[in-house]
Amino acid sequence: MYRKIYSSFIDRKAKGTKSFAVLIDPDKVTPAGIADLTAKCTEAKVDYIFLGGSLVITNHLDEVVQQIKATCSIPVILFPGSPSQVSRYADALLYLSMISGRNPELLIGQHVVSAAAVKKSGLEVISTGYMVIDGGAPTTVSYISNATPIPADKDDIAMCTAMAGDMLGMKVIYMDAGSGARKPITESMIHRVASQVDVPVIVGGGIRDAEKAYLNCKAGADIIVVGNAIEKDISLIKEIADAVHRAPVTANR
């Protein structure tokens, strides 16, 4: 089990195979809803389930993870918005360092607070260079983080930030426009980042249809994450999964 999830990231990237992750907010699901959601994820051959949110105000994270695990075999990866969002029942944890901002709490402070609990959990920990990109509207993540997003048209800033994260040893780069973003991240920015880093690139925020997911994959994204749009229309799971999985293989640099 050691590094099993990250190994799958690396193996799929090496083959040029694109992945689709459905993002679930624990505050927005019920047991019946989880069963329906995981059934559709299984049918669509979703690759990963990401679980978390900027604000998790309920206290049933463990129960949600266990319910997902009981109803499907898709790996569950925690995408935490705070140190409290850790469950030993998940398969892995994206250990986020917000490299796009200058808030020391989100660069290293909260990691120091959570380190002992994370280590004790036994979770596979994936160090993640987290980059918040301006999506054209204030989002929960930008408000909670108290950090200015990277401007949507500053591809060079995004590229250099990702390169720094890669060279500092981050195992993945996560580009996020945030839940409810009006504008998704541009293909040009994704391409600039993906062409200059060696680690897997995850892209999420503001993706509302299969076409945008497909174009992001063509631009170089390795994993596409969609949450908010699926909350509004669950049928998008199959459409986006099909689009991601038929994306052309990306040649290695």
PDB file of C-alpha atoms in Angstrom:
ATOM      1  CA  MET A   1       0.000   0.000   0.000  1.00  0.00           C
ATOM      2  CA  TYR A   2       2.957   2.356   0.484  1.00  0.00           C
ATOM      3  CA  ARG A   3       2.844   5.128  -2.117  1.00  0.00           C
ATOM      4  CA  LYS A   4       0.230   3.171  -4.057  1.00  0.00           C
ATOM      5  CA  ILE A   5      -1.837   6.215  -5.030  1.00  0.00           C
ATOM      6  CA  TYR A   6       1.119   8.382  -5.983  1.00  0.00           C
ATOM      7  CA  SER A   7       2.570   5.495  -7.984  1.00  0.00           C
ATOM      8  CA  SER A   8      -0.681   5.385  -9.950  1.00  0.00           C
ATOM      9  CA  PHE A   9      -0.347   9.141 -10.639  1.00  0.00           C
ATOM     10  CA  ILE A  10       3.181   8.617 -11.934  1.00  0.00           C
ATOM     11  CA  ASP A  11       2.377   5.496 -13.950  1.00  0.00           C
ATOM     12  CA  ARG A  12      -0.578   7.128 -15.670  1.00  0.00           C
ATOM     13  CA  LYS A  13       1.418  10.264 -16.427  1.00  0.00           C
ATOM     14  CA  ALA A  14       4.276   8.200 -17.886  1.00  0.00           C
ATOM     15  CA  LYS A  15       1.794   6.491 -20.214  1.00  0.00           C
ATOM     16  CA  GLY A  16       0.102   9.792 -21.091  1.00  0.00           C
ATOM     17  CA  THR A  17      -3.189   8.489 -19.662  1.00  0.00           C
ATOM     18  CA  LYS A  18      -5.503  11.201 -18.342  1.00  0.00           C
ATOM     19  CA  SER A  19      -7.446  10.800 -15.095  1.00  0.00           C
ATOM     20  CA  PHE A  20     -10.754  12.117 -13.784  1.00  0.00           C
ATOM     21  CA  ALA A  21     -11.459  12.815 -10.110  1.00  0.00           C
ATOM     22  CA  VAL A  22     -14.883  13.653  -8.693  1.00  0.00           C
ATOM     23  CA  LEU A  23     -14.688  16.084  -5.775  1.00  0.00           C
ATOM     24  CA  ILE A  24     -17.150  15.458  -2.941  1.00  0.00           C
ATOM     25  CA  ASP A  25     -17.836  18.011  -0.207  1.00  0.00           C
ATOM     26  CA  PRO A  26     -18.693  16.132   3.026  1.00  0.00           C
ATOM     27  CA  ASP A  27     -21.098  18.929   3.989  1.00  0.00           C
ATOM     28  CA  LYS A  28     -23.210  18.382   0.890  1.00  0.00           C
ATOM     29  CA  VAL A  29     -23.867  14.633   0.806  1.00  0.00           C
ATOM     30  CA  THR A  30     -26.245  12.206   2.492  1.00  0.00           C
ATOM     31  CA  PRO A  31     -25.901   8.412   2.778  1.00  0.00           C
ATOM     32  CA  ALA A  32     -28.426   7.941  -0.026  1.00  0.00           C
ATOM     33  CA  GLY A  33     -26.682  10.562  -2.104  1.00  0.00           C
ATOM     34  CA  ILE A  34     -23.315   8.891  -1.616  1.00  0.00           C
ATOM     35  CA  ALA A  35     -24.663   5.551  -2.859  1.00  0.00           C
ATOM     36  CA  ASP A  36     -26.083   7.162  -6.000  1.00  0.00           C
ATOM     37  CA  LEU A  37     -22.923   9.177  -6.586  1.00  0.00           C
ATOM     38  CA  THR A  38     -20.530   6.258  -6.200  1.00  0.00           C
ATOM     39  CA  ALA A  39     -22.692   4.075  -8.449  1.00  0.00           C
ATOM     40  CA  LYS A  40     -22.451   6.653 -11.206  1.00  0.00           C
ATOM     41  CA  CYS A  41     -18.708   7.082 -10.597  1.00  0.00           C
ATOM     42  CA  THR A  42     -18.190   3.334 -10.897  1.00  0.00           C
ATOM     43  CA  GLU A  43     -20.262   3.144 -14.072  1.00  0.00           C
ATOM     44  CA  ALA A  44     -18.284   6.016 -15.611  1.00  0.00           C
ATOM     45  CA  LYS A  45     -14.941   4.494 -14.546  1.00  0.00           C
ATOM     46  CA  VAL A  46     -13.938   7.544 -12.519  1.00  0.00           C
ATOM     47  CA  ASP A  47     -10.300   7.185 -11.489  1.00  0.00           C
ATOM     48  CA  TYR A  48     -10.267   8.914  -8.098  1.00  0.00           C
ATOM     49  CA  ILE A  49     -12.626  10.456  -5.563  1.00  0.00           C
ATOM     50  CA  PHE A  50     -11.331  13.604  -3.870  1.00  0.00           C
ATOM     51  CA  LEU A  51     -12.987  14.444  -0.562  1.00  0.00           C
ATOM     52  CA  GLY A  52     -12.886  17.788   1.224  1.00  0.00           C
ATOM     53  CA  GLY A  53     -13.804  21.445   1.157  1.00  0.00           C
ATOM     54  CA  SER A  54     -12.629  24.858   2.283  1.00  0.00           C
ATOM     55  CA  LEU A  55     -15.242  24.717   5.031  1.00  0.00           C
ATOM     56  CA  VAL A  56     -16.285  21.392   6.541  1.00  0.00           C
ATOM     57  CA  ILE A  57     -18.748  22.287   9.289  1.00  0.00           C
ATOM     58  CA  THR A  58     -20.121  18.809   9.906  1.00  0.00           C
ATOM     59  CA  ASN A  59     -18.263  16.214  11.975  1.00  0.00           C
ATOM     60  CA  HIS A  60     -18.932  13.084   9.942  1.00  0.00           C
ATOM     61  CA  LEU A  61     -15.861  12.955   7.701  1.00  0.00           C
ATOM     62  CA  ASP A  62     -14.961   9.447   8.881  1.00  0.00           C
ATOM     63  CA  GLU A  63     -18.480   8.230   8.194  1.00  0.00           C
ATOM     64  CA  VAL A  64     -18.511   9.724   4.702  1.00  0.00           C
ATOM     65  CA  VAL A  65     -15.188   8.079   3.825  1.00  0.00           C
ATOM     66  CA  GLN A  66     -16.403   4.724   5.133  1.00  0.00           C
ATOM     67  CA  GLN A  67     -19.659   4.983   3.196  1.00  0.00           C
ATOM     68  CA  ILE A  68     -17.785   5.749  -0.018  1.00  0.00           C
ATOM     69  CA  LYS A  69     -15.393   2.855   0.573  1.00  0.00           C
ATOM     70  CA  ALA A  70     -18.322   0.524   1.291  1.00  0.00           C
ATOM     71  CA  THR A  71     -20.068   1.348  -1.979  1.00  0.00           C
ATOM     72  CA  CYS A  72     -17.186   1.449  -4.470  1.00  0.00           C
ATOM     73  CA  SER A  73     -13.551   0.499  -5.004  1.00  0.00           C
ATOM     74  CA  ILE A  74     -12.428   3.895  -6.319  1.00  0.00           C
ATOM     75  CA  PRO A  75      -9.503   5.328  -4.296  1.00  0.00           C
ATOM     76  CA  VAL A  76     -10.512   8.076  -1.862  1.00  0.00           C
ATOM     77  CA  ILE A  77      -8.040  10.934  -1.576  1.00  0.00           C
ATOM     78  CA  LEU A  78      -8.447  13.665   1.030  1.00  0.00           C
ATOM     79  CA  PHE A  79      -8.303  17.231  -0.324  1.00  0.00           C
ATOM     80  CA  PRO A  80      -8.355  19.085   3.012  1.00  0.00           C
ATOM     81  CA  GLY A  81      -9.217  22.697   3.653  1.00  0.00           C
ATOM     82  CA  SER A  82      -7.889  22.580   7.210  1.00  0.00           C
ATOM     83  CA  PRO A  83      -5.772  20.350   9.506  1.00  0.00           C
ATOM     84  CA  SER A  84      -8.967  18.873  10.991  1.00  0.00           C
ATOM     85  CA  GLN A  85      -9.972  17.253   7.699  1.00  0.00           C
ATOM     86  CA  VAL A  86      -8.025  14.031   8.186  1.00  0.00           C
ATOM     87  CA  SER A  87      -9.511  10.543   8.222  1.00  0.00           C
ATOM     88  CA  ARG A  88      -7.488   7.371   8.604  1.00  0.00           C
ATOM     89  CA  TYR A  89     -10.064   5.516   6.526  1.00  0.00           C
ATOM     90  CA  ALA A  90      -9.066   7.265   3.293  1.00  0.00           C
ATOM     91  CA  ASP A  91      -6.408   5.973   0.892  1.00  0.00           C
ATOM     92  CA  ALA A  92      -4.247   9.076   0.676  1.00  0.00           C
ATOM     93  CA  LEU A  93      -3.957  12.733   1.651  1.00  0.00           C
ATOM     94  CA  LEU A  94      -2.973  15.658  -0.532  1.00  0.00           C
ATOM     95  CA  TYR A  95      -0.719  17.566   1.882  1.00  0.00           C
ATOM     96  CA  LEU A  96      -1.307  21.036   0.487  1.00  0.00           C
ATOM     97  CA  SER A  97       1.224  23.843   0.641  1.00  0.00           C
ATOM     98  CA  MET A  98      -0.225  26.997  -0.916  1.00  0.00           C
ATOM     99  CA  ILE A  99       2.772  28.047  -2.972  1.00  0.00           C
ATOM    100  CA  SER A 100       0.787  30.685  -4.884  1.00  0.00           C
ATOM    101  CA  GLY A 101       0.251  32.823  -1.787  1.00  0.00           C
ATOM    102  CA  ARG A 102       2.384  34.415   0.899  1.00  0.00           C
ATOM    103  CA  ASN A 103       0.432  33.301   3.938  1.00  0.00           C
ATOM    104  CA  PRO A 104       2.990  31.408   6.069  1.00  0.00           C
ATOM    105  CA  GLU A 105       0.239  29.461   7.830  1.00  0.00           C
ATOM    106  CA  LEU A 106      -0.680  27.786   4.547  1.00  0.00           C
ATOM    107  CA  LEU A 107       2.895  27.354   3.389  1.00  0.00           C
ATOM    108  CA  ILE A 108       4.090  25.500   6.515  1.00  0.00           C
ATOM    109  CA  GLY A 109       2.275  26.660   9.676  1.00  0.00           C
ATOM    110  CA  GLN A 110      -0.731  24.364   9.523  1.00  0.00           C
ATOM    111  CA  HIS A 111       1.511  21.491   8.493  1.00  0.00           C
ATOM    112  CA  VAL A 112       3.474  21.815  11.723  1.00  0.00           C
ATOM    113  CA  VAL A 113       0.194  21.733  13.673  1.00  0.00           C
ATOM    114  CA  SER A 114      -1.096  18.685  11.815  1.00  0.00           C
ATOM    115  CA  ALA A 115       2.134  16.721  11.303  1.00  0.00           C
ATOM    116  CA  ALA A 116       1.852  14.407  14.316  1.00  0.00           C
ATOM    117  CA  ALA A 117      -1.784  13.515  13.604  1.00  0.00           C
ATOM    118  CA  VAL A 118      -1.116  12.968   9.914  1.00  0.00           C
ATOM    119  CA  LYS A 119       1.879  10.753  10.660  1.00  0.00           C
ATOM    120  CA  LYS A 120      -0.150   8.730  13.166  1.00  0.00           C
ATOM    121  CA  SER A 121      -3.017   8.271  10.702  1.00  0.00           C
ATOM    122  CA  GLY A 122      -0.922   6.001   8.500  1.00  0.00           C
ATOM    123  CA  LEU A 123      -2.267   7.711   5.392  1.00  0.00           C
ATOM    124  CA  GLU A 124      -0.223   7.879   2.222  1.00  0.00           C
ATOM    125  CA  VAL A 125       0.868  11.523   2.174  1.00  0.00           C
ATOM    126  CA  ILE A 126       1.342  13.274  -1.175  1.00  0.00           C
ATOM    127  CA  SER A 127       3.086  16.645  -0.879  1.00  0.00           C
ATOM    128  CA  THR A 128       1.190  19.030  -3.129  1.00  0.00           C
ATOM    129  CA  GLY A 129       2.144  22.453  -4.455  1.00  0.00           C
ATOM    130  CA  TYR A 130      -1.255  24.147  -4.353  1.00  0.00           C
ATOM    131  CA  MET A 131      -1.789  27.112  -6.675  1.00  0.00           C
ATOM    132  CA  VAL A 132      -4.942  29.217  -6.508  1.00  0.00           C
ATOM    133  CA  ILE A 133      -5.722  30.928  -9.820  1.00  0.00           C
ATOM    134  CA  ASP A 134      -8.119  33.866 -10.170  1.00  0.00           C
ATOM    135  CA  GLY A 135     -11.414  32.504 -11.487  1.00  0.00           C
ATOM    136  CA  GLY A 136     -13.133  35.848 -11.999  1.00  0.00           C
ATOM    137  CA  ALA A 137     -15.013  35.888  -8.686  1.00  0.00           C
ATOM    138  CA  PRO A 138     -14.204  35.658  -4.967  1.00  0.00           C
ATOM    139  CA  THR A 139     -14.209  31.996  -3.908  1.00  0.00           C
ATOM    140  CA  THR A 140     -14.274  30.299  -0.539  1.00  0.00           C
ATOM    141  CA  VAL A 141     -10.672  29.180  -0.854  1.00  0.00           C
ATOM    142  CA  SER A 142      -9.407  32.686  -1.637  1.00  0.00           C
ATOM    143  CA  TYR A 143     -11.414  34.156   1.258  1.00  0.00           C
ATOM    144  CA  ILE A 144     -10.388  31.527   3.808  1.00  0.00           C
ATOM    145  CA  SER A 145      -6.748  31.527   2.731  1.00  0.00           C
ATOM    146  CA  ASN A 146      -6.434  35.326   2.873  1.00  0.00           C
ATOM    147  CA  ALA A 147      -4.129  34.993  -0.114  1.00  0.00           C
ATOM    148  CA  THR A 148      -4.247  36.769  -3.467  1.00  0.00           C
ATOM    149  CA  PRO A 149      -4.788  34.315  -6.350  1.00  0.00           C
ATOM    150  CA  ILE A 150      -2.438  34.281  -9.320  1.00  0.00           C
ATOM    151  CA  PRO A 151      -3.975  36.548 -12.006  1.00  0.00           C
ATOM    152  CA  ALA A 152      -5.709  34.530 -14.716  1.00  0.00           C
ATOM    153  CA  ASP A 153      -3.656  36.109 -17.511  1.00  0.00           C
ATOM    154  CA  LYS A 154      -0.227  35.804 -15.871  1.00  0.00           C
ATOM    155  CA  ASP A 155       0.939  32.513 -17.358  1.00  0.00           C
ATOM    156  CA  ASP A 156       4.578  33.240 -16.556  1.00  0.00           C
ATOM    157  CA  ILE A 157       3.864  33.720 -12.847  1.00  0.00           C
ATOM    158  CA  ALA A 158       1.982  30.423 -12.749  1.00  0.00           C
ATOM    159  CA  MET A 159       4.764  28.676 -14.651  1.00  0.00           C
ATOM    160  CA  CYS A 160       7.546  29.953 -12.384  1.00  0.00           C
ATOM    161  CA  THR A 161       5.520  29.206  -9.250  1.00  0.00           C
ATOM    162  CA  ALA A 162       4.967  25.623 -10.415  1.00  0.00           C
ATOM    163  CA  MET A 163       8.624  25.239 -11.374  1.00  0.00           C
ATOM    164  CA  ALA A 164       9.656  26.406  -7.901  1.00  0.00           C
ATOM    165  CA  GLY A 165       7.269  23.910  -6.289  1.00  0.00           C
ATOM    166  CA  ASP A 166       8.617  21.116  -8.481  1.00  0.00           C
ATOM    167  CA  MET A 167      12.242  21.947  -7.674  1.00  0.00           C
ATOM    168  CA  LEU A 168      11.434  22.216  -3.961  1.00  0.00           C
ATOM    169  CA  GLY A 169      10.267  18.597  -4.076  1.00  0.00           C
ATOM    170  CA  MET A 170       6.488  18.842  -4.339  1.00  0.00           C
ATOM    171  CA  LYS A 171       5.169  15.583  -5.776  1.00  0.00           C
ATOM    172  CA  VAL A 172       2.233  17.129  -7.639  1.00  0.00           C
ATOM    173  CA  ILE A 173       1.132  20.593  -8.722  1.00  0.00           C
ATOM    174  CA  TYR A 174      -2.541  21.410  -8.169  1.00  0.00           C
ATOM    175  CA  MET A 175      -3.928  24.393 -10.119  1.00  0.00           C
ATOM    176  CA  ASP A 176      -7.302  25.453  -8.714  1.00  0.00           C
ATOM    177  CA  ALA A 177      -9.632  28.273  -9.730  1.00  0.00           C
ATOM    178  CA  GLY A 178     -11.811  27.422  -6.716  1.00  0.00           C
ATOM    179  CA  SER A 179     -15.350  26.173  -6.277  1.00  0.00           C
ATOM    180  CA  GLY A 180     -17.857  28.386  -8.056  1.00  0.00           C
ATOM    181  CA  ALA A 181     -15.239  30.116 -10.218  1.00  0.00           C
ATOM    182  CA  ARG A 182     -16.806  32.057 -13.083  1.00  0.00           C
ATOM    183  CA  LYS A 183     -13.893  31.339 -15.369  1.00  0.00           C
ATOM    184  CA  PRO A 184     -11.863  28.139 -15.450  1.00  0.00           C
ATOM    185  CA  ILE A 185      -8.089  28.167 -15.817  1.00  0.00           C
ATOM    186  CA  THR A 186      -7.009  28.858 -19.393  1.00  0.00           C
ATOM    187  CA  GLU A 187      -5.462  26.179 -21.562  1.00  0.00           C
ATOM    188  CA  SER A 188      -2.501  28.472 -22.221  1.00  0.00           C
ATOM    189  CA  MET A 189      -1.668  28.670 -18.515  1.00  0.00           C
ATOM    190  CA  ILE A 190      -2.074  24.908 -18.082  1.00  0.00           C
ATOM    191  CA  HIS A 191       0.229  24.319 -21.041  1.00  0.00           C
ATOM    192  CA  ARG A 192       2.907  26.676 -19.717  1.00  0.00           C
ATOM    193  CA  VAL A 193       2.897  24.932 -16.350  1.00  0.00           C
ATOM    194  CA  ALA A 194       2.683  21.345 -17.651  1.00  0.00           C
ATOM    195  CA  SER A 195       5.466  21.897 -20.167  1.00  0.00           C
ATOM    196  CA  GLN A 196       7.925  22.995 -17.480  1.00  0.00           C
ATOM    197  CA  VAL A 197       7.369  20.578 -14.587  1.00  0.00           C
ATOM    198  CA  ASP A 198       8.079  16.882 -14.320  1.00  0.00           C
ATOM    199  CA  VAL A 199       5.407  16.017 -11.750  1.00  0.00           C
ATOM    200  CA  PRO A 200       1.702  15.314 -12.361  1.00  0.00           C
ATOM    201  CA  VAL A 201      -0.481  18.389 -12.838  1.00  0.00           C
ATOM    202  CA  ILE A 202      -3.975  18.463 -11.320  1.00  0.00           C
ATOM    203  CA  VAL A 203      -6.476  21.050 -12.592  1.00  0.00           C
ATOM    204  CA  GLY A 204      -9.819  21.994 -11.035  1.00  0.00           C
ATOM    205  CA  GLY A 205     -12.238  24.847 -10.505  1.00  0.00           C
ATOM    206  CA  GLY A 206     -14.822  26.257 -12.892  1.00  0.00           C
ATOM    207  CA  ILE A 207     -14.931  23.212 -15.192  1.00  0.00           C
ATOM    208  CA  ARG A 208     -18.585  22.860 -16.165  1.00  0.00           C
ATOM    209  CA  ASP A 209     -18.619  20.655 -19.233  1.00  0.00           C
ATOM    210  CA  ALA A 210     -16.894  17.802 -21.018  1.00  0.00           C
ATOM    211  CA  GLU A 211     -15.380  20.026 -23.706  1.00  0.00           C
ATOM    212  CA  LYS A 212     -13.435  22.129 -21.200  1.00  0.00           C
ATOM    213  CA  ALA A 213     -12.193  19.007 -19.431  1.00  0.00           C
ATOM    214  CA  TYR A 214     -11.014  17.597 -22.772  1.00  0.00           C
ATOM    215  CA  LEU A 215      -9.229  20.830 -23.731  1.00  0.00           C
ATOM    216  CA  ASN A 216      -7.495  20.983 -20.337  1.00  0.00           C
ATOM    217  CA  CYS A 217      -6.197  17.455 -20.900  1.00  0.00           C
ATOM    218  CA  LYS A 218      -4.921  18.402 -24.360  1.00  0.00           C
ATOM    219  CA  ALA A 219      -3.156  21.385 -22.778  1.00  0.00           C
ATOM    220  CA  GLY A 220      -1.252  19.087 -20.425  1.00  0.00           C
ATOM    221  CA  ALA A 221      -3.390  18.449 -17.333  1.00  0.00           C
ATOM    222  CA  ASP A 222      -2.904  14.936 -15.968  1.00  0.00           C
ATOM    223  CA  ILE A 223      -5.873  14.859 -13.579  1.00  0.00           C
ATOM    224  CA  ILE A 224      -9.118  16.798 -13.999  1.00  0.00           C
ATOM    225  CA  VAL A 225     -11.162  17.547 -10.863  1.00  0.00           C
ATOM    226  CA  VAL A 226     -14.845  18.523 -10.960  1.00  0.00           C
ATOM    227  CA  GLY A 227     -17.122  19.029  -7.970  1.00  0.00           C
ATOM    228  CA  ASN A 228     -19.485  22.002  -8.059  1.00  0.00           C
ATOM    229  CA  ALA A 229     -20.858  21.297 -11.547  1.00  0.00           C
ATOM    230  CA  ILE A 230     -21.566  17.666 -10.633  1.00  0.00           C
ATOM    231  CA  GLU A 231     -23.439  18.765  -7.509  1.00  0.00           C
ATOM    232  CA  LYS A 232     -25.794  20.599  -9.878  1.00  0.00           C
ATOM    233  CA  ASP A 233     -25.955  17.905 -12.585  1.00  0.00           C
ATOM    234  CA  ILE A 234     -24.846  14.404 -11.685  1.00  0.00           C
ATOM    235  CA  SER A 235     -25.146  13.259 -15.315  1.00  0.00           C
ATOM    236  CA  LEU A 236     -21.952  15.208 -16.034  1.00  0.00           C
ATOM    237  CA  ILE A 237     -19.918  12.445 -14.383  1.00  0.00           C
ATOM    238  CA  LYS A 238     -20.241  10.131 -17.377  1.00  0.00           C
ATOM    239  CA  GLU A 239     -19.831  12.903 -19.958  1.00  0.00           C
ATOM    240  CA  ILE A 240     -16.684  14.327 -18.386  1.00  0.00           C
ATOM    241  CA  ALA A 241     -15.179  10.927 -17.633  1.00  0.00           C
ATOM    242  CA  ASP A 242     -15.615   9.894 -21.277  1.00  0.00           C
ATOM    243  CA  ALA A 243     -14.056  13.156 -22.482  1.00  0.00           C
ATOM    244  CA  VAL A 244     -11.053  12.857 -20.176  1.00  0.00           C
ATOM    245  CA  HIS A 245     -10.433   9.220 -21.030  1.00  0.00           C
ATOM    246  CA  ARG A 246     -10.531   9.829 -24.777  1.00  0.00           C
ATOM    247  CA  ALA A 247      -8.107  12.750 -24.585  1.00  0.00           C
ATOM    248  CA  PRO A 248      -5.023  12.177 -26.724  1.00  0.00           C
ATOM    249  CA  VAL A 249      -1.895  10.832 -25.119  1.00  0.00           C
ATOM    250  CA  THR A 250       0.441  13.677 -24.185  1.00  0.00           C
ATOM    251  CA  ALA A 251       4.021  13.115 -25.302  1.00  0.00           C
ATOM    252  CA  ASN A 252       6.587  13.405 -22.519  1.00  0.00           C
ATOM    253  CA  ARG A 253       8.918  16.385 -22.724  1.00  0.00           C
TER     254      ARG A 253
END
